[in-house]
XYZ file of C-alpha atoms in Angstrom:
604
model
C 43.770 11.351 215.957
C 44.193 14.820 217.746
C 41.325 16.368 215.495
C 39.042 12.997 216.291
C 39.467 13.419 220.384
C 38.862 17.711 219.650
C 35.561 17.245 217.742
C 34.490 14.582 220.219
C 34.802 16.943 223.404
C 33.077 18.937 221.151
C 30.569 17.211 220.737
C 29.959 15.875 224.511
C 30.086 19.625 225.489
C 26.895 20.628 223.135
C 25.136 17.480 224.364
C 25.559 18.284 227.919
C 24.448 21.315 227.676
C 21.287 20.694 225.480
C 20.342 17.983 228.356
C 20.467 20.633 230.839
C 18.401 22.807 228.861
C 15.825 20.250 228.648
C 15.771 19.404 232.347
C 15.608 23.157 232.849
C 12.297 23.887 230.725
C 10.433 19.890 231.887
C 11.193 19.778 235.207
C 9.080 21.653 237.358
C 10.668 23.788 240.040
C 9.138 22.742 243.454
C 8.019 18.946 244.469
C 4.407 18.459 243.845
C 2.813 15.348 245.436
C 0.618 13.080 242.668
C -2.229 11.584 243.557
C -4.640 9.039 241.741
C -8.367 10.134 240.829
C -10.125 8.173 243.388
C -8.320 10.317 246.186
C -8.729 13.432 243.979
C -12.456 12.644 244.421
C -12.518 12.606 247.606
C -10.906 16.283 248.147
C -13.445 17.125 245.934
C -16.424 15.939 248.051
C -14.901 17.373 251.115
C -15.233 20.657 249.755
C -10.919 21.326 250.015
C -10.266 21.716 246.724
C -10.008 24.943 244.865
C -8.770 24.759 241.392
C -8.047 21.686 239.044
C -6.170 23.076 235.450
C -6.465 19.943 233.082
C -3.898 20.022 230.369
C -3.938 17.146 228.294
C -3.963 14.099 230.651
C -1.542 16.095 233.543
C -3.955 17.793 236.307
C -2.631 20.329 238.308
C -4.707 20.595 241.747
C -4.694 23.617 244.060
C -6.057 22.697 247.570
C -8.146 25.474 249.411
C -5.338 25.509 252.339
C -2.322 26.332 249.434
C -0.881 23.021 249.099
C -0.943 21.403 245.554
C -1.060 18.609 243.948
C -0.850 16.661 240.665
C -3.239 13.749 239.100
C -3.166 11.784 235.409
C -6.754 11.574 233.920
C -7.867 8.732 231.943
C -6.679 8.648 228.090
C -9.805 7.399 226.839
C -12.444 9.321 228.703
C -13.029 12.849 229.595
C -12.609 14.539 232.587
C -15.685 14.944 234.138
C -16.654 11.398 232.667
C -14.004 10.161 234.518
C -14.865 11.837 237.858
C -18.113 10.681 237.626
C -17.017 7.255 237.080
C -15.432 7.972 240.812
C -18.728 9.263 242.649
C -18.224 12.947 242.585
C -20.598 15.068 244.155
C -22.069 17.339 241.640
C -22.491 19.626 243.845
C -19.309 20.093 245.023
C -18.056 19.652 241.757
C -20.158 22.908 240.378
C -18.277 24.444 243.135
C -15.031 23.907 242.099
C -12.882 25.788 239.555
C -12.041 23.521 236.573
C -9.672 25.006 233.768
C -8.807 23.320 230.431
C -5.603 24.208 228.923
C -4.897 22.840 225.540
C -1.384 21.580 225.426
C 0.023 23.657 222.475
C 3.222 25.531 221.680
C 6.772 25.673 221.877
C 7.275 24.091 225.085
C 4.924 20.506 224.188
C 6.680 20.580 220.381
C 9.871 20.601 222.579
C 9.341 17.934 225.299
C 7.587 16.127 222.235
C 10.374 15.960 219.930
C 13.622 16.997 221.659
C 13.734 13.441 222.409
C 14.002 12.034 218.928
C 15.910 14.532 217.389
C 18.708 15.591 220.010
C 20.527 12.413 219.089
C 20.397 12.890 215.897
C 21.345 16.329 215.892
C 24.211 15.647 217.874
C 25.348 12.921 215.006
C 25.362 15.559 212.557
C 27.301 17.787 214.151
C 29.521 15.543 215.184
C 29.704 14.716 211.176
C 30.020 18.410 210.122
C 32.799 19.374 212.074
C 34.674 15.978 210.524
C 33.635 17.367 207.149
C 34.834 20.916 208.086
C 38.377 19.820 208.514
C 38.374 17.553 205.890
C 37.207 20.486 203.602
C 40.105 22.730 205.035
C 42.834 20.067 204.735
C 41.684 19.675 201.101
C 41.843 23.397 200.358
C 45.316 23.569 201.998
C 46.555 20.783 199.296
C 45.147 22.938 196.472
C 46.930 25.779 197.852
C 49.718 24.207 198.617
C 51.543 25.855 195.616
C 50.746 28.787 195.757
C 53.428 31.276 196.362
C 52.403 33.490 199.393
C 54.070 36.637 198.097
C 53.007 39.984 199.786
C 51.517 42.385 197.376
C 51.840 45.983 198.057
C 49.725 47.969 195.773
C 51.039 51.343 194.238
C 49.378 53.533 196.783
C 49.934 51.483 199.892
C 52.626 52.821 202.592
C 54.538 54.748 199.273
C 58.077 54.528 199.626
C 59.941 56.701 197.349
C 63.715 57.552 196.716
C 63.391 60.650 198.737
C 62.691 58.479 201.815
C 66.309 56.680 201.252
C 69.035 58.606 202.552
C 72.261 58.441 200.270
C 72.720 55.410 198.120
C 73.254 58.079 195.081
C 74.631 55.712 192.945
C 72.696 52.767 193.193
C 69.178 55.517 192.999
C 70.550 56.620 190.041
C 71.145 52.651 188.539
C 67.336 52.479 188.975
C 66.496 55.350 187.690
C 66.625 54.168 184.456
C 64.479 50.844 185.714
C 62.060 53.367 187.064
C 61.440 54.911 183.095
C 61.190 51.597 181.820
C 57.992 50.579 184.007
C 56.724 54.137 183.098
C 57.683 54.767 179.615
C 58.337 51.088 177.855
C 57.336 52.059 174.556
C 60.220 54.348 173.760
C 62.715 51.603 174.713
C 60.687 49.128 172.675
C 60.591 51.299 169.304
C 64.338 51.549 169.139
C 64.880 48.183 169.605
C 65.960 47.762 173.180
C 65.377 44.882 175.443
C 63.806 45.806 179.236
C 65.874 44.403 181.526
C 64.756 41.365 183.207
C 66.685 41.244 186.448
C 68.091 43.395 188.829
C 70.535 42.186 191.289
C 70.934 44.139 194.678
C 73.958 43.852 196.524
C 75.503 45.049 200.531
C 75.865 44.267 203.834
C 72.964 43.492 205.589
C 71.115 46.250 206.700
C 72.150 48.703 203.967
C 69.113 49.156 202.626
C 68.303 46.421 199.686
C 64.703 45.870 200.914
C 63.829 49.395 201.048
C 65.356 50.825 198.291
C 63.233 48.193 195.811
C 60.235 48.805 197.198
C 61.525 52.585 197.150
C 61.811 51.569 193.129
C 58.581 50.431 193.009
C 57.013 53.668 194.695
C 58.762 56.009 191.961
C 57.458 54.092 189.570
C 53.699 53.736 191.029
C 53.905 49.733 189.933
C 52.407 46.729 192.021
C 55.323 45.189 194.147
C 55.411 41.667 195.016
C 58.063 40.590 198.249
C 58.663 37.210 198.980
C 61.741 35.716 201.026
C 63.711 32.595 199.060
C 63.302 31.073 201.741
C 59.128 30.772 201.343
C 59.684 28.686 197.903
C 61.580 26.047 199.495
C 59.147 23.328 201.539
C 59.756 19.312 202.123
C 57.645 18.289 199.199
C 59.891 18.421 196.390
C 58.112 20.567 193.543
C 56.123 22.726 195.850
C 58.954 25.637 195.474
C 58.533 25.303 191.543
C 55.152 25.489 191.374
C 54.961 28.407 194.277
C 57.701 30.255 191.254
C 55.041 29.573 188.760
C 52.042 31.211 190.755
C 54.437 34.102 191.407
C 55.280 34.983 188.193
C 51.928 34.163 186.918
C 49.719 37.017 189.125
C 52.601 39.308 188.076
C 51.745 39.221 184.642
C 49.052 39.737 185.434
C 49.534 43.038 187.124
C 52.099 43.817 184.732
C 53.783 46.465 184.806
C 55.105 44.871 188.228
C 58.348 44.697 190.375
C 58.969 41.136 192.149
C 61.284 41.609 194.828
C 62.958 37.757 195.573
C 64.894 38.507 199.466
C 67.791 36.336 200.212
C 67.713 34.720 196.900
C 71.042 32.922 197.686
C 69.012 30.964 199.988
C 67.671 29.005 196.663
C 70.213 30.201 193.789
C 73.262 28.721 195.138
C 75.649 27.098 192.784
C 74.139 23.456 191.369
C 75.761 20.460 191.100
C 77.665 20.741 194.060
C 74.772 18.985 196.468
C 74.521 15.443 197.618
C 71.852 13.449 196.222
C 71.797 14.741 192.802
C 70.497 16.995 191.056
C 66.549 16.995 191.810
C 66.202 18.444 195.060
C 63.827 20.552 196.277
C 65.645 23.763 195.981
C 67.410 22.964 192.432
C 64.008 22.575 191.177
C 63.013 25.850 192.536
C 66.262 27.392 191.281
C 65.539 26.106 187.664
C 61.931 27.184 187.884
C 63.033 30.958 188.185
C 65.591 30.374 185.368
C 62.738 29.136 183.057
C 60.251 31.826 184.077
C 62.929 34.431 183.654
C 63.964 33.568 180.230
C 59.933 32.918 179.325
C 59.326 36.657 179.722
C 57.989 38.152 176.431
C 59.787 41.175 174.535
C 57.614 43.478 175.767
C 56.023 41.805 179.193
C 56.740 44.404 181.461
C 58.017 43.032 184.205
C 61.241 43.706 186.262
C 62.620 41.212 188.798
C 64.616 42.179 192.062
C 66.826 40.485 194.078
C 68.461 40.848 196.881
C 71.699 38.904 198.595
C 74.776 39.702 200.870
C 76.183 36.575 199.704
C 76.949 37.159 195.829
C 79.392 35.150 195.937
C 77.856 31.668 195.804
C 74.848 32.239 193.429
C 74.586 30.312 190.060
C 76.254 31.639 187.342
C 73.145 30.900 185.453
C 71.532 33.797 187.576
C 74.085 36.004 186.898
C 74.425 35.607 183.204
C 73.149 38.825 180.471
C 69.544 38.112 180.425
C 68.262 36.922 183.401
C 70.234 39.127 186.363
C 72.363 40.987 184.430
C 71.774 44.605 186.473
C 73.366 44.449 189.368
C 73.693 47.249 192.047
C 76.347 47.628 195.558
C 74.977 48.846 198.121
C 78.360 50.647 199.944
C 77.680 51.371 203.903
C 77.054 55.144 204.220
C 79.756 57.720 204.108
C 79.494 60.566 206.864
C 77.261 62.935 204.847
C 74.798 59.284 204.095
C 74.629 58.738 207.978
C 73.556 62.534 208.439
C 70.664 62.267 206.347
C 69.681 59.084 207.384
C 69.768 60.217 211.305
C 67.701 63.317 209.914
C 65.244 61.236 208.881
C 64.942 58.527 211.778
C 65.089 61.577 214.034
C 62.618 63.031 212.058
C 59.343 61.890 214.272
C 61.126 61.760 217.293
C 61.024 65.214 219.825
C 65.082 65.816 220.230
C 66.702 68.304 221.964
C 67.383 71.663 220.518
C 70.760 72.453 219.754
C 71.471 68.742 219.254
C 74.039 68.190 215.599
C 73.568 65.096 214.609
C 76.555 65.796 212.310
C 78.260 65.098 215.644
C 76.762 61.281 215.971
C 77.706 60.649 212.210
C 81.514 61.059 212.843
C 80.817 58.921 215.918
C 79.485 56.086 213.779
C 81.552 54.714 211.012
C 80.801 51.293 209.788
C 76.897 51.536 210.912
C 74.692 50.300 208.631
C 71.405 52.435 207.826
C 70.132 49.537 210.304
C 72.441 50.336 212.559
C 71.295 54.214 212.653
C 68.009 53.621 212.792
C 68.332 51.214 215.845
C 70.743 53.713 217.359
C 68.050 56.411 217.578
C 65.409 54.137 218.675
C 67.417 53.423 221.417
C 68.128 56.640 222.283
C 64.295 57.025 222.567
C 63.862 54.212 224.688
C 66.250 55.438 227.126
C 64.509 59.083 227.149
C 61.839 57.880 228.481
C 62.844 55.255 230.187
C 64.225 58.023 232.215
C 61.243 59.735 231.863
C 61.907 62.857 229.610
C 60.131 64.062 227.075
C 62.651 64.882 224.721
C 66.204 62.847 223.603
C 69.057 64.566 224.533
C 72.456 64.246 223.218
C 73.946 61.943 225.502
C 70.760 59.108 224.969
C 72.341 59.228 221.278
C 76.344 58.820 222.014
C 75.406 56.019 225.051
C 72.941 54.112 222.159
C 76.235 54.698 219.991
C 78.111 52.277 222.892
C 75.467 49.955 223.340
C 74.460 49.231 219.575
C 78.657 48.626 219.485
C 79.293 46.235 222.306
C 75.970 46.157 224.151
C 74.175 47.226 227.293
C 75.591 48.511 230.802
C 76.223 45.740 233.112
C 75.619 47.903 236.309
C 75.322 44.365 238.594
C 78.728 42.931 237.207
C 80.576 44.530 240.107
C 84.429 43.965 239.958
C 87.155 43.746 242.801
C 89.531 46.558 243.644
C 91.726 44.660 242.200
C 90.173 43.504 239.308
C 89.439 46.946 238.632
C 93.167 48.493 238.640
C 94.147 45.627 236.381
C 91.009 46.660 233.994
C 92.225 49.993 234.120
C 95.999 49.678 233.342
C 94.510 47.476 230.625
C 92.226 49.973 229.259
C 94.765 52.540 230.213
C 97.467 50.320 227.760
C 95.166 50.551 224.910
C 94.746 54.398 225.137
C 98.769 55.252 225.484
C 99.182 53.432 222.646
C 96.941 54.201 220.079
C 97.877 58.095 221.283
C 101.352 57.447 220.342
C 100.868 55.588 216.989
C 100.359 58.158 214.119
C 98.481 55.786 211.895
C 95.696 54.703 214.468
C 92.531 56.057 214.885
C 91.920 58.915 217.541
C 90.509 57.731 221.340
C 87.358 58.825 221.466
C 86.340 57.443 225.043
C 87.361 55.099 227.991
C 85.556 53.253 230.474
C 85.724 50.534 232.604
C 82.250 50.192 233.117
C 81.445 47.035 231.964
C 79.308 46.340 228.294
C 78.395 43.044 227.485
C 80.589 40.847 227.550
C 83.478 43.572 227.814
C 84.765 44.435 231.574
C 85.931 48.155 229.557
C 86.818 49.423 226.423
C 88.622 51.726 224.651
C 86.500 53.646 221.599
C 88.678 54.605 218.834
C 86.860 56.363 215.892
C 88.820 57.123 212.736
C 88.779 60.813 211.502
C 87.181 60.251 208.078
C 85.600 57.199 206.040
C 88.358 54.399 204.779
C 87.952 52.698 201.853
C 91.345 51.855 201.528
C 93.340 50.755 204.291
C 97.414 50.499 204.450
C 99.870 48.150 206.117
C 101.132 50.778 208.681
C 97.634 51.364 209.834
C 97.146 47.285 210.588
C 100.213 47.642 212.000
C 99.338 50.257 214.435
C 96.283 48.020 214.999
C 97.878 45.262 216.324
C 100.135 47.287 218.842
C 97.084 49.245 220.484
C 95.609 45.237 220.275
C 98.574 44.245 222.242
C 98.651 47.164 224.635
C 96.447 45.982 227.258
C 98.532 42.234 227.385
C 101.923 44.785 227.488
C 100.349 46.650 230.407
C 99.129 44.094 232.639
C 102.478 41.928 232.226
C 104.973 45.361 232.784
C 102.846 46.765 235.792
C 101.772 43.311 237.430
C 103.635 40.861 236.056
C 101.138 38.738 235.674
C 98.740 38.154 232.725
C 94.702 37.146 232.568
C 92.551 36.122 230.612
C 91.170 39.928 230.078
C 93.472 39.733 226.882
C 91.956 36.969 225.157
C 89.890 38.649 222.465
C 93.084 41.258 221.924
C 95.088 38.230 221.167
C 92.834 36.861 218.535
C 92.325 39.798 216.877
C 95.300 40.731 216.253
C 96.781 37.209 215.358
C 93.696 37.184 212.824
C 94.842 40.513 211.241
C 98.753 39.413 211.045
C 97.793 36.029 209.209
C 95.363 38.080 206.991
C 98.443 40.777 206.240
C 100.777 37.267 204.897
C 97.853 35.011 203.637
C 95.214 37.832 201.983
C 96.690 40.901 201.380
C 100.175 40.125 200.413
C 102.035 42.161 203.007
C 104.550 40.252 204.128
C 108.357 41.107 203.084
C 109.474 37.683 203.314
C 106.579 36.248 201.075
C 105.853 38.848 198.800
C 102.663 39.491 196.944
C 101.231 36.038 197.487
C 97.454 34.933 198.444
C 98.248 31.524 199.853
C 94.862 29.322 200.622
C 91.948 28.507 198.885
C 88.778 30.222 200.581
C 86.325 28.766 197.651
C 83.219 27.616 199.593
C 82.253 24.035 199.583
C 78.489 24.252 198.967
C 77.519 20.774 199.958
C 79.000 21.126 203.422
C 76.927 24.409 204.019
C 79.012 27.506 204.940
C 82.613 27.209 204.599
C 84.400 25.161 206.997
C 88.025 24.995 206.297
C 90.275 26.734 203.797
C 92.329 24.417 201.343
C 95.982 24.401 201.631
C 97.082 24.946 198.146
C 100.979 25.812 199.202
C 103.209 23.521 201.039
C 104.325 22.303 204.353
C 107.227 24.240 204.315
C 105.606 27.656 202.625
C 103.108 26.917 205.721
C 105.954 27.045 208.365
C 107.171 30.244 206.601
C 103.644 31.888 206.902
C 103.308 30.720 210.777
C 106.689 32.649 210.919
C 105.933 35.650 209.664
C 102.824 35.508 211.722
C 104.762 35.245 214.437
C 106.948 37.994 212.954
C 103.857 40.694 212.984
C 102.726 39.535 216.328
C 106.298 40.106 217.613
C 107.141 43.100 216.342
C 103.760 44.799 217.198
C 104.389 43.500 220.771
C 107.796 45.522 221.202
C 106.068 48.515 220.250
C 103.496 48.588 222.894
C 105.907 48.095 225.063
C 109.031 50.447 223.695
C 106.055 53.191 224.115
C 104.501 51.934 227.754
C 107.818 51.642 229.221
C 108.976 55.552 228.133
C 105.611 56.528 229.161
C 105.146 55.083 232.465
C 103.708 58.173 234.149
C 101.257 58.914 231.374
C 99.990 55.182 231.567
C 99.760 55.599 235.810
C 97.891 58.885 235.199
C 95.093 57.300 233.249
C 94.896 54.635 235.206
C 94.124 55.991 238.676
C 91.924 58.258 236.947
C 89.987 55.592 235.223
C 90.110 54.135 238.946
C 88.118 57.294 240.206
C 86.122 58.061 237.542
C 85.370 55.334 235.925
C 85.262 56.959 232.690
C 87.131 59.083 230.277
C 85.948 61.475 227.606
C 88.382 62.357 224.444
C 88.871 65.820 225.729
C 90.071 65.051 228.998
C 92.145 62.054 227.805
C 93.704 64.679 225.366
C 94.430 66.737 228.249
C 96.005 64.189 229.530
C 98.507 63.167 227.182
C 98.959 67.014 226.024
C 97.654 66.528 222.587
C 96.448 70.198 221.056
């Protein structure tokens, strides 16, 4: 109905302004007075006409005095005949300046004809714009299947292992993918199979996406990206056939790399869904199963996938055969966030001078995402502030507001609400100073981030991969400290504590219930975390202990909670004056650096 009333306006438009085309070229552009031929006659034989210009049957009459005027001639009969006929002088006639114009050209074929054929004219256009979109809704049907993949071809935008930063292990996995697309026939003569599928696996932001098409550079092969996500439409069989056309123009192009993003959003486990098994994105799922096991011995393709959710795929995926490479992706080590700084940094004017070794200790836990946004920011904010070069303080503030967000300058608090943000802040820093297993202070502020009135930055010294009890231990006391603080120095408690509170009660039930920490329980997972597919994400955890093993778990909870709470506060009470000290500075300064914190509490 919306397409109908579109070509119709259409339509009316053109019309409209064909009419006033018309009217512009036949109607003349002054007001000429007609007369008949019997008065024409008469200015004749008075001698006050001039000029008479006959075209056709239309005379045009110019008086002696500059006035004109306009007369029809007979049909049948000439002009002069037709005077005559009148009683025209001869005379005066002889006189006068008679002009015949034939009425030719594009102007009479115009008036003559526009006519007839505007209406028609406006019928068939009216027609072809109908057919038009008829013709594209057709096409869209009979490309409704196809799959929509982006094709990057060997030479375009290159991307090759030297433009990913550490992932050593995981370069070196595909490596041996690389020689397969290059050199297939030495596999094939001893008898080995090419791989068909290669699973990539990390965090988001690690670098899946990059490193395959980083694969595909090495190997100078055509690389086709698509998204699970684009298989999956309302029309069931549409994702199926979209796998089909996919595969198809691979082969195609063999040898190829086809790079399937987020393929959990299609391979999840089957059989778990309401409404059978025949939905849309089981169907899709199977179609990549089939298409996977179709390949020939020696087709020579290799199929990449990408997911931070391993976890929930189909077995049938994961099974020898289809994806049975599969590569981790680990978040970068110090040295790994170096290089990739060096090269995010590497078309961007920094200051000289500037180690970016520096920002790599101050950044554990970033993603290669992370770093790369971290740096951008820190451009932004150079010239923002209009330098021309970053200097090192753009990078650590992008460090603090990639972490918990931007400055809010306008969220001015109270005097008071700023001494009680300070002994809070202040509570944090004493104790994580005074714990040997927590991470060093780095920074304090209570300048407010989003939604953070201050913080307190804690880096570790060197990567974890492993972490211990004592160390969550020491992380729920400097969680607690700001709660102690506020309720020894005011006596009162806010709300400032909440997301202390729930961190560390989250990290005391995972020390019973995951890690098997607890003295009381032993070494014990209690709870069932097994997603439940149909239902989405997971929602709750089955209880696979009892009622009374889950009073003993919410008592050792309690336990942890308990015990880290008399620590902050064994080490705030002793160290009263410290705590006051970095408080009233906090107060004046707003801010304190790790050197002058360390000054503070007379660490060497």
């Amino acid at each position: 109905m919306k397409l109908i009333s579109k070509n119709l306006i259409y339509a009316f438009l053109i019309f409209l302004l064909l009419s006033a085309f018309f009217a512009l070229l036949t109607s003349p552009l002054e007001t000429v007075k007609e007369i008949g031929l019997s008065e024409l006659v008469q200015e004749i034989n008075k001698g006050t006409v001039e000029k008479i210009t006959v075209k056709g049957n239309d005379l045009e009459i110019a008086l002696k005095d500059g006035a004109k005027l306009s007369a029809q001639k007979e049909n049948e009969a000439s002009f002069s005949e037709s005077l005559k006929n009148y009683g025209v002088d001869s005379e005066k006639l002889a006189a006068t300046d008679i002009i015949v114009k034939q009425p030719s050209g594009f102007l009479f074929w115009l008036g003559a004809l526009l006519p007839f054929i505007l209406p028609f004219a406006l019928i068939a256009l009216f027609f072809w714009f109908m057919f038009r979109q008829a013709k594209a809704g057709t096409m869209q049907a009979f490309t409704f299947g196809r799959s929509g993949a982006r094709v990057f071809a060997p030479g375009e935008e290159k991307v090759t292992f030297k433009d990913v930063a550490g992932l050593k292990e995981a370069k070196e996995e595909l490596k041996e993918i690389v020689d397969f697309l290059k050199s297939p026939k030495k596999f094939l003569d001893i008898g080995a199979k090419i791989p068909r599928g290669v699973l990539l696996m990390g965090a988001p932001g690690t670098g899946k996406t990059l490193l395959a098409r980083a694969t595909a550079g090495e190997a100078s092969v055509p690389f086709f990206h698509i998204s699970g996500s684009e298989f999956v439409e309302m029309f069931v069989g549409v994702g199926a056939s979209r796998v089909r056309d996919l595969f198809q123009t691979a082969k195609k192009n063999a040898p190829a790399i086809v790079f399937i993003d987020e393929i959990d959003a299609v391979g999840r486990q089957r059989g778990a869904g309401l409404g059978g098994g025949h939905d849309e994105r089981e169907q899709t799922l199977n179609q990549i199963l089939v298409e996977m096991d179709g390949f020939d011995r020696d087709t020579n393709i290799i199929v990449m996938a990408a997911t931070n959710r391993p976890d929930v795929l189909d077995p049938a995926l994961l099974r020898p055969g289809r994806f049975d490479r599969r590569v981790v992706l680990d978040e970068p080590d110090i040295n790994d966030r170096e290089e990739i700084l060096k090269i995010h940094a590497a078309d961007k004017p920094l200051e000289k001078g500037i180690n970016l070794r520096r920002i790599a200790e101050r950044t554990p836990g970033f993603s290669g995402a992370d770093l790369a946004n971290l740096v951008n920011e820190a451009a932004i904010m150079a010239a923002r502030l209009g330098r021309k070069v970053i200097v090192l303080d753009d990078l650590f503030t992008s460090i603090e507001k990639v972490l918990l967000g931007p400055e809010r300058k306008s969220h001015i608090l109270s005097l008071k609400e700023k001494e009680i943000t300070a002994y809070h802040e202040a509570g944090h820093a004493l104790v994580a100073a005074s714990l040997p297993d927590s991470d060093p202070v780095h920074k304090i502020s209570i300048v407010a981030r989003g939604r953070a009135a201050g913080y307190t930055l804690k880096l570790p010294v060197e990567d974890r991969r492993l972490y211990s009890r004592s160390k969550f231990l020491a992380d729920m006391a400097v969680a607690l400290g700001g709660y102690v603080s506020e309720k020894i120095v005011f006596d009162e408690l806010t709300t400032g504590a909440s997301d202390d509170l729930q961190r560390g009660s989250d990290l005391a039930r995972r020390l019973v219930t995951q890690y098997g920490m607890s003295e009381k329980l032993g070494p014990i997972t209690f709870g069932d975390r097994q997603e439940l597919i149909f239902l989405g994400r997971e929602i709750a955890q089955e209880k696979n202990y009892s009622e009374e093993v889950a009073a003993q778990i919410d008592k050792e909870v309690a336990r942890f909670i308990g015990n880290a709470f008399k620590t902050a506060e064994k080490i705030i009470t002793e160290k009263r004056e410290k705590l006051n000290l970095i408080a009233k500075t906090l107060i004046e300064k707003e801010t304190i650096e790790r050197e002058e914190f360390e000054q503070i509490m007379g660490i060497k």
